[in-house]
């Protein structure tokens, strides 16, 4: 607690910042440091967590006042009874709390727009009715090469599609009438008792599932719903630089809504397939290279196949096992900034020879003799060799 940062400092706002300024400042930080955008980056995750914790306190007028007056002590319960004001007190957030809080404050949609630059968030609100079909979520395994290059995939899914028989109307004749239950409003009201007294609660009409429509002559193929199970082929463009856990939303390609409601979205979640050569670490690619005793001692050249080209790697004479060689700028690209790439890191392993042939054994024995000679002489031989 003692070395917790000042919440205003964390968000980069002044003490008299307006609620709006605080929200803007937080949103900017949260989007920049969100773990989806910074995979395998504990520093970014910590910044995200810190900013979210600060925002959760400062966005709330009452909590902000407490904080202004008592600092962090207002929430840690150690200051003698103040923590009680907020239930169990507030001893800080962990990352999963922070992710939940962020989703609660901004939702997934607005964030999606930021990652993939789509106008998804804006379009979403037009049709608020429950007749909208469900979002369909699928996992899409990709090779590192596909993630490096970007790729267009055709995805086959089975989901709710429009009933062709009735043109999604659900009615044989194609004629709707107003739902008799809700008179076409799609909502039903009921009065409930609560601690605040009587309240009117509005819910979705059960009879028409919120569409406000009813049919007298239901279609046989879809039992009047306007949707049937079917197969769809959907093209999904994956940008270069995605990583596991990123998701891409294809608007209107989820389940078709009943009674000709809007379709939900298809949410494609990226999964990384194992690669036989490289292991991914953020935007860097790590691989291992085995070289022989003589190659380690004398130096050697090897060709390495990257995802974009072949590169000659020069191993210098006297290389030890465990040495890491770096090829800058040939790793994975950064999402939406694909010209900038991470590095390739090559870990060198010097292989000790086994099952020596007669000739090899002889050579090693000769080498051993040389090594046992006085040092000055040994050095001389090495120098001659160079
Ligand atoms: Zn039908
Ligand atoms: Zn109804």
mmCIF file of C-alpha atoms and ligand atoms in Angstrom:
data_model
loop_
_atom_site.group_PDB
_atom_site.id
_atom_site.type_symbol
_atom_site.label_atom_id
_atom_site.label_comp_id
_atom_site.label_asym_id
_atom_site.label_seq_id
_atom_site.Cartn_x
_atom_site.Cartn_y
_atom_site.Cartn_z
ATOM 1 C CA UNK A 1 0.000 0.000 0.000
ATOM 2 C CA UNK A 2 2.749 2.410 1.000
ATOM 3 C CA UNK A 3 4.249 2.663 -2.468
ATOM 4 C CA UNK A 4 0.993 2.809 -4.387
ATOM 5 C CA UNK A 5 1.035 5.539 -7.011
ATOM 6 C CA UNK A 6 -1.237 8.544 -6.822
ATOM 7 C CA UNK A 7 -4.412 7.837 -8.808
ATOM 8 C CA UNK A 8 -4.363 11.230 -10.523
ATOM 9 C CA UNK A 9 -0.751 10.697 -11.479
ATOM 10 C CA UNK A 10 -1.525 7.260 -12.855
ATOM 11 C CA UNK A 11 -4.189 8.707 -15.169
ATOM 12 C CA UNK A 12 -2.114 11.798 -15.935
ATOM 13 C CA UNK A 13 -4.829 14.255 -14.930
ATOM 14 C CA UNK A 14 -4.905 17.121 -12.446
ATOM 15 C CA UNK A 15 -6.717 16.939 -9.120
ATOM 16 C CA UNK A 16 -9.492 19.183 -10.405
ATOM 17 C CA UNK A 17 -10.021 17.245 -13.658
ATOM 18 C CA UNK A 18 -13.650 16.807 -14.685
ATOM 19 C CA UNK A 19 -15.306 13.402 -14.759
ATOM 20 C CA UNK A 20 -15.166 13.566 -18.525
ATOM 21 C CA UNK A 21 -11.435 14.282 -18.587
ATOM 22 C CA UNK A 22 -10.835 11.387 -16.239
ATOM 23 C CA UNK A 23 -12.857 9.064 -18.443
ATOM 24 C CA UNK A 24 -11.013 10.178 -21.567
ATOM 25 C CA UNK A 25 -7.614 9.834 -19.924
ATOM 26 C CA UNK A 26 -8.456 6.355 -18.658
ATOM 27 C CA UNK A 27 -9.876 5.153 -21.943
ATOM 28 C CA UNK A 28 -6.724 6.208 -23.755
ATOM 29 C CA UNK A 29 -4.487 4.359 -21.293
ATOM 30 C CA UNK A 30 -6.732 1.300 -21.154
ATOM 31 C CA UNK A 31 -6.789 0.956 -24.914
ATOM 32 C CA UNK A 32 -3.029 1.435 -25.163
ATOM 33 C CA UNK A 33 -2.132 -1.040 -22.426
ATOM 34 C CA UNK A 34 -4.958 -3.573 -22.799
ATOM 35 C CA UNK A 35 -3.526 -7.117 -22.566
ATOM 36 C CA UNK A 36 -5.182 -8.036 -25.895
ATOM 37 C CA UNK A 37 -2.999 -5.468 -27.570
ATOM 38 C CA UNK A 38 0.105 -6.292 -25.557
ATOM 39 C CA UNK A 39 0.323 -10.052 -25.299
ATOM 40 C CA UNK A 40 3.060 -11.388 -23.026
ATOM 41 C CA UNK A 41 3.832 -7.943 -21.731
ATOM 42 C CA UNK A 42 3.558 -7.883 -17.939
ATOM 43 C CA UNK A 43 4.568 -4.230 -17.801
ATOM 44 C CA UNK A 44 1.660 -3.185 -19.999
ATOM 45 C CA UNK A 45 -0.685 -5.442 -18.022
ATOM 46 C CA UNK A 46 0.394 -3.738 -14.811
ATOM 47 C CA UNK A 47 -0.167 -0.295 -16.327
ATOM 48 C CA UNK A 48 -3.616 -1.403 -17.478
ATOM 49 C CA UNK A 49 -4.449 -2.732 -14.018
ATOM 50 C CA UNK A 50 -3.158 0.398 -12.304
ATOM 51 C CA UNK A 51 -5.116 2.748 -14.585
ATOM 52 C CA UNK A 52 -8.302 0.734 -14.167
ATOM 53 C CA UNK A 53 -8.005 0.761 -10.399
ATOM 54 C CA UNK A 54 -7.463 4.536 -10.429
ATOM 55 C CA UNK A 55 -10.417 5.047 -12.750
ATOM 56 C CA UNK A 56 -12.768 2.869 -10.718
ATOM 57 C CA UNK A 57 -12.143 5.135 -7.720
ATOM 58 C CA UNK A 58 -12.007 8.525 -9.438
ATOM 59 C CA UNK A 59 -15.084 7.997 -11.636
ATOM 60 C CA UNK A 60 -17.191 7.650 -8.509
ATOM 61 C CA UNK A 61 -17.802 11.033 -6.854
ATOM 62 C CA UNK A 62 -18.119 9.649 -3.348
ATOM 63 C CA UNK A 63 -15.010 7.494 -3.610
ATOM 64 C CA UNK A 64 -13.099 10.320 -5.236
ATOM 65 C CA UNK A 65 -13.931 12.594 -2.305
ATOM 66 C CA UNK A 66 -12.725 9.955 0.163
ATOM 67 C CA UNK A 67 -9.554 9.534 -1.819
ATOM 68 C CA UNK A 68 -8.924 13.294 -1.999
ATOM 69 C CA UNK A 69 -9.256 13.468 1.756
ATOM 70 C CA UNK A 70 -7.508 10.332 2.946
ATOM 71 C CA UNK A 71 -5.485 9.067 -0.009
ATOM 72 C CA UNK A 72 -5.115 5.308 -0.449
ATOM 73 C CA UNK A 73 -5.752 4.838 3.246
ATOM 74 C CA UNK A 74 -9.411 5.627 2.545
ATOM 75 C CA UNK A 75 -9.822 2.180 0.985
ATOM 76 C CA UNK A 76 -7.339 -0.174 2.540
ATOM 77 C CA UNK A 77 -9.245 -0.592 5.787
ATOM 78 C CA UNK A 78 -6.152 0.173 7.852
ATOM 79 C CA UNK A 79 -7.087 3.725 8.701
ATOM 80 C CA UNK A 80 -9.547 2.800 11.367
ATOM 81 C CA UNK A 81 -12.921 2.006 10.046
ATOM 82 C CA UNK A 82 -12.999 3.856 6.787
ATOM 83 C CA UNK A 83 -12.877 0.799 4.637
ATOM 84 C CA UNK A 84 -16.243 -0.141 6.024
ATOM 85 C CA UNK A 85 -17.796 2.606 3.967
ATOM 86 C CA UNK A 86 -17.313 0.502 0.858
ATOM 87 C CA UNK A 87 -18.261 -2.891 2.085
ATOM 88 C CA UNK A 88 -15.181 -4.960 2.644
ATOM 89 C CA UNK A 89 -12.858 -2.101 1.927
ATOM 90 C CA UNK A 90 -10.832 -1.858 -1.207
ATOM 91 C CA UNK A 91 -7.431 -3.395 -1.219
ATOM 92 C CA UNK A 92 -6.667 -2.867 -4.870
ATOM 93 C CA UNK A 93 -7.555 -4.725 -8.018
ATOM 94 C CA UNK A 94 -5.959 -7.674 -9.669
ATOM 95 C CA UNK A 95 -5.728 -7.925 -13.426
ATOM 96 C CA UNK A 96 -8.847 -10.008 -13.874
ATOM 97 C CA UNK A 97 -10.868 -7.513 -11.813
ATOM 98 C CA UNK A 98 -9.466 -4.773 -14.010
ATOM 99 C CA UNK A 99 -10.424 -6.575 -17.225
ATOM 100 C CA UNK A 100 -13.939 -7.110 -15.912
ATOM 101 C CA UNK A 101 -14.226 -3.469 -14.844
ATOM 102 C CA UNK A 102 -13.030 -2.308 -18.247
ATOM 103 C CA UNK A 103 -15.570 -4.488 -20.044
ATOM 104 C CA UNK A 104 -18.243 -3.178 -17.678
ATOM 105 C CA UNK A 105 -17.335 0.437 -18.370
ATOM 106 C CA UNK A 106 -16.707 0.321 -22.077
ATOM 107 C CA UNK A 107 -17.883 -3.061 -23.293
ATOM 108 C CA UNK A 108 -16.066 -5.232 -25.776
ATOM 109 C CA UNK A 109 -17.491 -3.486 -28.808
ATOM 110 C CA UNK A 110 -15.859 -0.126 -28.506
ATOM 111 C CA UNK A 111 -12.547 -1.811 -27.878
ATOM 112 C CA UNK A 112 -12.883 -4.015 -30.929
ATOM 113 C CA UNK A 113 -13.171 -0.903 -32.989
ATOM 114 C CA UNK A 114 -9.887 0.255 -31.608
ATOM 115 C CA UNK A 115 -7.988 -2.935 -32.284
ATOM 116 C CA UNK A 116 -9.222 -3.575 -35.758
ATOM 117 C CA UNK A 117 -10.195 -0.050 -36.761
ATOM 118 C CA UNK A 118 -13.722 -1.073 -37.729
ATOM 119 C CA UNK A 119 -16.835 1.020 -37.333
ATOM 120 C CA UNK A 120 -18.411 -1.885 -35.521
ATOM 121 C CA UNK A 121 -19.178 -0.007 -32.319
ATOM 122 C CA UNK A 122 -21.141 2.712 -34.025
ATOM 123 C CA UNK A 123 -23.263 0.452 -36.192
ATOM 124 C CA UNK A 124 -24.215 -1.888 -33.453
ATOM 125 C CA UNK A 125 -26.770 0.253 -31.671
ATOM 126 C CA UNK A 126 -29.150 0.819 -34.564
ATOM 127 C CA UNK A 127 -31.275 -2.234 -33.906
ATOM 128 C CA UNK A 128 -31.669 -2.748 -30.238
ATOM 129 C CA UNK A 129 -34.413 -5.362 -30.373
ATOM 130 C CA UNK A 130 -33.937 -8.875 -29.088
ATOM 131 C CA UNK A 131 -34.961 -10.317 -32.424
ATOM 132 C CA UNK A 132 -31.352 -9.858 -33.440
ATOM 133 C CA UNK A 133 -29.667 -13.226 -33.877
ATOM 134 C CA UNK A 134 -26.958 -14.460 -31.575
ATOM 135 C CA UNK A 135 -23.285 -13.791 -32.092
ATOM 136 C CA UNK A 136 -21.445 -16.919 -33.159
ATOM 137 C CA UNK A 137 -17.976 -17.457 -31.775
ATOM 138 C CA UNK A 138 -15.418 -19.695 -33.450
ATOM 139 C CA UNK A 139 -11.764 -20.443 -32.925
ATOM 140 C CA UNK A 140 -9.450 -20.137 -35.886
ATOM 141 C CA UNK A 141 -6.056 -21.856 -35.626
ATOM 142 C CA UNK A 142 -3.400 -20.058 -37.658
ATOM 143 C CA UNK A 143 0.219 -20.845 -38.390
ATOM 144 C CA UNK A 144 2.869 -18.335 -37.386
ATOM 145 C CA UNK A 145 3.481 -17.715 -41.079
ATOM 146 C CA UNK A 146 -0.196 -16.811 -41.574
ATOM 147 C CA UNK A 147 -0.047 -14.506 -38.565
ATOM 148 C CA UNK A 148 3.121 -12.973 -39.973
ATOM 149 C CA UNK A 149 1.809 -12.423 -43.495
ATOM 150 C CA UNK A 150 -1.886 -11.849 -42.847
ATOM 151 C CA UNK A 151 -4.273 -14.221 -44.579
ATOM 152 C CA UNK A 152 -7.767 -14.547 -46.024
ATOM 153 C CA UNK A 153 -9.610 -17.614 -44.724
ATOM 154 C CA UNK A 154 -12.846 -19.176 -45.835
ATOM 155 C CA UNK A 155 -14.591 -20.427 -42.729
ATOM 156 C CA UNK A 156 -17.349 -23.030 -42.866
ATOM 157 C CA UNK A 157 -19.843 -22.774 -40.034
ATOM 158 C CA UNK A 158 -23.177 -24.356 -39.203
ATOM 159 C CA UNK A 159 -25.544 -21.846 -37.656
ATOM 160 C CA UNK A 160 -28.988 -20.281 -37.946
ATOM 161 C CA UNK A 161 -29.595 -18.941 -41.414
ATOM 162 C CA UNK A 162 -32.572 -17.411 -43.151
ATOM 163 C CA UNK A 163 -35.371 -19.850 -44.043
ATOM 164 C CA UNK A 164 -35.575 -19.774 -47.829
ATOM 165 C CA UNK A 165 -39.032 -21.301 -47.873
ATOM 166 C CA UNK A 166 -40.692 -18.234 -46.331
ATOM 167 C CA UNK A 167 -38.035 -15.609 -46.946
ATOM 168 C CA UNK A 168 -37.364 -15.414 -43.197
ATOM 169 C CA UNK A 169 -40.870 -14.152 -42.489
ATOM 170 C CA UNK A 170 -41.914 -17.324 -40.658
ATOM 171 C CA UNK A 171 -45.273 -17.136 -42.408
ATOM 172 C CA UNK A 172 -46.469 -19.233 -45.371
ATOM 173 C CA UNK A 173 -48.232 -16.256 -46.858
ATOM 174 C CA UNK A 174 -45.547 -13.801 -45.789
ATOM 175 C CA UNK A 175 -48.063 -11.767 -43.798
ATOM 176 C CA UNK A 176 -47.420 -10.541 -40.254
ATOM 177 C CA UNK A 177 -49.820 -9.222 -37.731
ATOM 178 C CA UNK A 178 -49.126 -7.512 -34.427
ATOM 179 C CA UNK A 179 -48.350 -9.792 -31.511
ATOM 180 C CA UNK A 180 -51.590 -10.115 -29.530
ATOM 181 C CA UNK A 181 -49.709 -10.203 -26.244
ATOM 182 C CA UNK A 182 -47.887 -6.870 -26.529
ATOM 183 C CA UNK A 183 -49.868 -5.230 -29.335
ATOM 184 C CA UNK A 184 -46.736 -5.032 -31.400
ATOM 185 C CA UNK A 185 -44.564 -3.159 -28.902
ATOM 186 C CA UNK A 186 -42.371 -6.165 -28.169
ATOM 187 C CA UNK A 187 -42.271 -5.187 -24.489
ATOM 188 C CA UNK A 188 -44.376 -6.252 -21.572
ATOM 189 C CA UNK A 189 -44.783 -4.327 -18.343
ATOM 190 C CA UNK A 190 -45.390 -5.563 -14.896
ATOM 191 C CA UNK A 191 -45.537 -3.949 -11.494
ATOM 192 C CA UNK A 192 -43.115 -5.327 -8.933
ATOM 193 C CA UNK A 193 -42.579 -4.657 -5.251
ATOM 194 C CA UNK A 194 -39.116 -3.518 -4.291
ATOM 195 C CA UNK A 195 -37.437 -1.900 -1.327
ATOM 196 C CA UNK A 196 -38.145 1.436 -2.986
ATOM 197 C CA UNK A 197 -41.873 0.698 -3.176
ATOM 198 C CA UNK A 198 -43.812 -0.260 -6.273
ATOM 199 C CA UNK A 199 -41.939 -0.139 -9.544
ATOM 200 C CA UNK A 200 -42.885 -0.799 -13.125
ATOM 201 C CA UNK A 201 -40.565 -3.292 -14.727
ATOM 202 C CA UNK A 202 -40.356 -3.544 -18.465
ATOM 203 C CA UNK A 203 -39.333 -6.860 -19.974
ATOM 204 C CA UNK A 204 -39.183 -8.456 -23.389
ATOM 205 C CA UNK A 205 -42.499 -9.919 -24.569
ATOM 206 C CA UNK A 206 -42.204 -13.699 -24.248
ATOM 207 C CA UNK A 207 -44.744 -14.494 -26.909
ATOM 208 C CA UNK A 208 -42.947 -12.720 -29.770
ATOM 209 C CA UNK A 209 -39.437 -12.560 -28.264
ATOM 210 C CA UNK A 210 -39.492 -8.788 -28.584
ATOM 211 C CA UNK A 211 -40.221 -8.610 -32.302
ATOM 212 C CA UNK A 212 -43.808 -7.384 -31.851
ATOM 213 C CA UNK A 213 -44.830 -9.652 -34.734
ATOM 214 C CA UNK A 214 -46.965 -12.760 -34.982
ATOM 215 C CA UNK A 215 -47.963 -15.058 -37.827
ATOM 216 C CA UNK A 216 -51.236 -16.964 -38.315
ATOM 217 C CA UNK A 217 -49.906 -19.494 -40.821
ATOM 218 C CA UNK A 218 -46.451 -20.616 -39.643
ATOM 219 C CA UNK A 219 -44.034 -21.865 -42.304
ATOM 220 C CA UNK A 220 -43.476 -25.639 -42.136
ATOM 221 C CA UNK A 221 -39.746 -25.527 -42.797
ATOM 222 C CA UNK A 222 -38.889 -23.229 -39.878
ATOM 223 C CA UNK A 223 -41.934 -23.671 -37.620
ATOM 224 C CA UNK A 224 -42.708 -19.998 -37.979
ATOM 225 C CA UNK A 225 -39.391 -18.687 -36.725
ATOM 226 C CA UNK A 226 -37.990 -17.628 -40.087
ATOM 227 C CA UNK A 227 -34.667 -19.323 -39.359
ATOM 228 C CA UNK A 228 -33.284 -22.810 -40.017
ATOM 229 C CA UNK A 229 -29.989 -24.549 -39.311
ATOM 230 C CA UNK A 230 -27.671 -24.326 -42.250
ATOM 231 C CA UNK A 231 -24.111 -24.141 -43.451
ATOM 232 C CA UNK A 232 -22.393 -20.947 -44.439
ATOM 233 C CA UNK A 233 -19.018 -20.147 -45.964
ATOM 234 C CA UNK A 234 -17.628 -16.878 -44.740
ATOM 235 C CA UNK A 235 -14.538 -15.050 -45.838
ATOM 236 C CA UNK A 236 -12.459 -13.621 -43.023
ATOM 237 C CA UNK A 237 -9.526 -11.300 -43.584
ATOM 238 C CA UNK A 238 -6.856 -11.641 -40.928
ATOM 239 C CA UNK A 239 -4.435 -8.707 -40.770
ATOM 240 C CA UNK A 240 -0.701 -9.320 -40.416
ATOM 241 C CA UNK A 241 0.547 -9.255 -36.841
ATOM 242 C CA UNK A 242 -2.359 -10.841 -34.986
ATOM 243 C CA UNK A 243 -1.607 -12.963 -31.953
ATOM 244 C CA UNK A 244 -3.419 -15.647 -30.023
ATOM 245 C CA UNK A 245 -6.526 -14.272 -28.327
ATOM 246 C CA UNK A 246 -7.095 -11.431 -30.800
ATOM 247 C CA UNK A 247 -10.541 -11.520 -32.289
ATOM 248 C CA UNK A 248 -12.083 -10.291 -35.452
ATOM 249 C CA UNK A 249 -15.746 -9.493 -35.804
ATOM 250 C CA UNK A 250 -17.515 -10.115 -39.078
ATOM 251 C CA UNK A 251 -20.682 -8.088 -38.900
ATOM 252 C CA UNK A 252 -23.977 -9.767 -39.662
ATOM 253 C CA UNK A 253 -22.481 -13.245 -40.131
ATOM 254 C CA UNK A 254 -23.699 -14.761 -36.886
ATOM 255 C CA UNK A 255 -27.118 -16.342 -36.348
ATOM 256 C CA UNK A 256 -30.033 -14.899 -38.272
ATOM 257 C CA UNK A 257 -32.617 -13.323 -35.951
ATOM 258 C CA UNK A 258 -36.088 -14.862 -35.695
ATOM 259 C CA UNK A 259 -38.960 -13.240 -37.574
ATOM 260 C CA UNK A 260 -36.543 -11.655 -39.998
ATOM 261 C CA UNK A 261 -34.553 -9.957 -37.244
ATOM 262 C CA UNK A 262 -31.022 -8.752 -37.870
ATOM 263 C CA UNK A 263 -28.227 -11.279 -37.870
ATOM 264 C CA UNK A 264 -25.740 -11.442 -35.027
ATOM 265 C CA UNK A 265 -22.029 -11.223 -35.693
ATOM 266 C CA UNK A 266 -19.399 -13.846 -36.247
ATOM 267 C CA UNK A 267 -16.566 -13.480 -33.762
ATOM 268 C CA UNK A 268 -13.395 -15.218 -34.902
ATOM 269 C CA UNK A 269 -10.841 -15.845 -32.169
ATOM 270 C CA UNK A 270 -7.274 -16.396 -33.268
ATOM 271 C CA UNK A 271 -5.422 -19.451 -31.954
ATOM 272 C CA UNK A 272 -1.714 -19.979 -32.607
ATOM 273 C CA UNK A 273 -0.628 -23.302 -34.086
ATOM 274 C CA UNK A 274 2.719 -24.713 -33.009
ATOM 275 C CA UNK A 275 5.551 -24.022 -35.390
ATOM 276 C CA UNK A 276 8.305 -26.557 -36.027
ATOM 277 C CA UNK A 277 11.045 -23.923 -36.131
ATOM 278 C CA UNK A 278 10.051 -20.811 -34.221
ATOM 279 C CA UNK A 279 8.549 -20.076 -30.836
ATOM 280 C CA UNK A 280 6.839 -16.725 -30.585
ATOM 281 C CA UNK A 281 7.616 -14.330 -27.773
ATOM 282 C CA UNK A 282 5.578 -11.181 -28.322
ATOM 283 C CA UNK A 283 6.893 -9.901 -31.635
ATOM 284 C CA UNK A 284 10.163 -11.816 -31.396
ATOM 285 C CA UNK A 285 10.727 -15.273 -32.838
ATOM 286 C CA UNK A 286 13.026 -17.660 -31.043
ATOM 287 C CA UNK A 287 14.741 -20.660 -32.560
ATOM 288 C CA UNK A 288 17.650 -22.961 -31.828
ATOM 289 C CA UNK A 289 20.615 -23.859 -33.973
ATOM 290 C CA UNK A 290 22.845 -26.845 -33.478
ATOM 291 C CA UNK A 291 26.445 -26.598 -34.599
ATOM 292 C CA UNK A 292 29.307 -29.056 -34.389
ATOM 293 C CA UNK A 293 32.503 -28.783 -32.330
ATOM 294 C CA UNK A 294 34.548 -27.774 -35.327
ATOM 295 C CA UNK A 295 31.954 -25.244 -36.498
ATOM 296 C CA UNK A 296 31.945 -23.686 -33.033
ATOM 297 C CA UNK A 297 35.742 -23.514 -32.975
ATOM 298 C CA UNK A 298 36.309 -22.370 -36.539
ATOM 299 C CA UNK A 299 33.115 -20.446 -37.205
ATOM 300 C CA UNK A 300 30.561 -21.284 -39.901
ATOM 301 C CA UNK A 301 27.769 -19.949 -42.083
ATOM 302 C CA UNK A 302 24.215 -21.229 -42.135
ATOM 303 C CA UNK A 303 21.084 -20.289 -44.073
ATOM 304 C CA UNK A 304 18.002 -19.597 -41.994
ATOM 305 C CA UNK A 305 14.556 -19.500 -43.528
ATOM 306 C CA UNK A 306 12.457 -16.686 -42.049
ATOM 307 C CA UNK A 307 8.787 -16.069 -42.900
ATOM 308 C CA UNK A 308 9.769 -13.556 -45.549
ATOM 309 C CA UNK A 309 13.144 -14.660 -46.921
ATOM 310 C CA UNK A 310 16.323 -16.636 -46.375
ATOM 311 C CA UNK A 311 19.125 -15.123 -44.372
ATOM 312 C CA UNK A 312 22.774 -16.086 -44.116
ATOM 313 C CA UNK A 313 23.813 -16.349 -40.482
ATOM 314 C CA UNK A 314 27.501 -16.084 -39.656
ATOM 315 C CA UNK A 315 28.564 -17.932 -36.533
ATOM 316 C CA UNK A 316 31.897 -16.544 -35.461
ATOM 317 C CA UNK A 317 34.899 -18.655 -34.496
ATOM 318 C CA UNK A 318 34.990 -19.529 -30.820
ATOM 319 C CA UNK A 319 31.232 -19.497 -30.297
ATOM 320 C CA UNK A 320 30.101 -21.027 -26.996
ATOM 321 C CA UNK A 321 26.959 -23.045 -26.446
ATOM 322 C CA UNK A 322 24.080 -20.887 -25.177
ATOM 323 C CA UNK A 323 25.093 -17.837 -27.186
ATOM 324 C CA UNK A 324 22.092 -15.944 -28.573
ATOM 325 C CA UNK A 325 22.395 -14.344 -31.985
ATOM 326 C CA UNK A 326 19.959 -11.644 -32.998
ATOM 327 C CA UNK A 327 18.666 -10.910 -36.473
ATOM 328 C CA UNK A 328 16.990 -7.550 -36.033
ATOM 329 C CA UNK A 329 13.703 -6.704 -37.702
ATOM 330 C CA UNK A 330 12.862 -10.149 -39.116
ATOM 331 C CA UNK A 331 10.431 -11.301 -36.436
ATOM 332 C CA UNK A 332 6.657 -10.846 -36.269
ATOM 333 C CA UNK A 333 5.098 -7.578 -37.434
ATOM 334 C CA UNK A 334 3.175 -5.286 -35.125
ATOM 335 C CA UNK A 335 -0.581 -5.353 -35.705
ATOM 336 C CA UNK A 336 -1.584 -2.414 -37.942
ATOM 337 C CA UNK A 337 2.026 -1.350 -38.214
ATOM 338 C CA UNK A 338 3.329 -4.284 -40.165
ATOM 339 C CA UNK A 339 6.498 -2.621 -41.413
ATOM 340 C CA UNK A 340 7.791 -2.675 -37.847
ATOM 341 C CA UNK A 341 8.889 -6.144 -36.850
ATOM 342 C CA UNK A 342 10.432 -7.841 -33.865
ATOM 343 C CA UNK A 343 13.680 -9.784 -33.985
ATOM 344 C CA UNK A 344 14.701 -13.344 -34.617
ATOM 345 C CA UNK A 345 16.753 -14.756 -31.769
ATOM 346 C CA UNK A 346 18.865 -17.818 -32.419
ATOM 347 C CA UNK A 347 20.120 -19.847 -29.487
ATOM 348 C CA UNK A 348 23.279 -21.720 -30.371
ATOM 349 C CA UNK A 349 23.912 -25.271 -29.159
ATOM 350 C CA UNK A 350 27.258 -26.878 -29.656
ATOM 351 C CA UNK A 351 26.761 -30.592 -30.132
ATOM 352 C CA UNK A 352 29.301 -32.859 -28.576
ATOM 353 C CA UNK A 353 30.062 -35.610 -31.094
ATOM 354 C CA UNK A 354 28.997 -39.169 -30.285
ATOM 355 C CA UNK A 355 29.936 -42.515 -31.835
ATOM 356 C CA UNK A 356 33.246 -41.287 -33.212
ATOM 357 C CA UNK A 357 34.677 -42.991 -36.258
ATOM 358 C CA UNK A 358 38.259 -44.260 -36.061
ATOM 359 C CA UNK A 359 39.523 -41.268 -37.935
ATOM 360 C CA UNK A 360 37.594 -38.770 -35.818
ATOM 361 C CA UNK A 361 38.811 -40.414 -32.671
ATOM 362 C CA UNK A 362 42.371 -40.118 -33.881
ATOM 363 C CA UNK A 363 41.938 -36.426 -34.633
ATOM 364 C CA UNK A 364 40.419 -35.740 -31.234
ATOM 365 C CA UNK A 365 43.268 -37.578 -29.544
ATOM 366 C CA UNK A 366 45.732 -35.447 -31.440
ATOM 367 C CA UNK A 367 43.792 -32.350 -30.403
ATOM 368 C CA UNK A 368 43.871 -33.515 -26.831
ATOM 369 C CA UNK A 369 47.624 -33.866 -26.973
ATOM 370 C CA UNK A 370 47.874 -30.317 -28.263
ATOM 371 C CA UNK A 371 45.632 -29.057 -25.516
ATOM 372 C CA UNK A 372 47.850 -30.691 -22.897
ATOM 373 C CA UNK A 373 50.983 -28.934 -24.167
ATOM 374 C CA UNK A 374 52.132 -25.810 -22.306
ATOM 375 C CA UNK A 375 49.775 -22.878 -22.811
ATOM 376 C CA UNK A 376 52.103 -20.611 -24.732
ATOM 377 C CA UNK A 377 52.581 -23.268 -27.355
ATOM 378 C CA UNK A 378 48.836 -23.930 -27.556
ATOM 379 C CA UNK A 379 48.201 -20.231 -28.143
ATOM 380 C CA UNK A 380 50.722 -20.177 -30.902
ATOM 381 C CA UNK A 381 48.925 -22.984 -32.703
ATOM 382 C CA UNK A 382 45.587 -21.196 -32.337
ATOM 383 C CA UNK A 383 47.057 -18.002 -33.753
ATOM 384 C CA UNK A 384 48.476 -19.845 -36.713
ATOM 385 C CA UNK A 385 45.036 -21.254 -37.398
ATOM 386 C CA UNK A 386 43.411 -17.861 -37.774
HETATM 387 ZN ZN1 LIG B 1 -39.781 -20.629 -43.044
HETATM 388 ZN ZN1 LIG B 2 -45.283 -9.680 -28.211
#
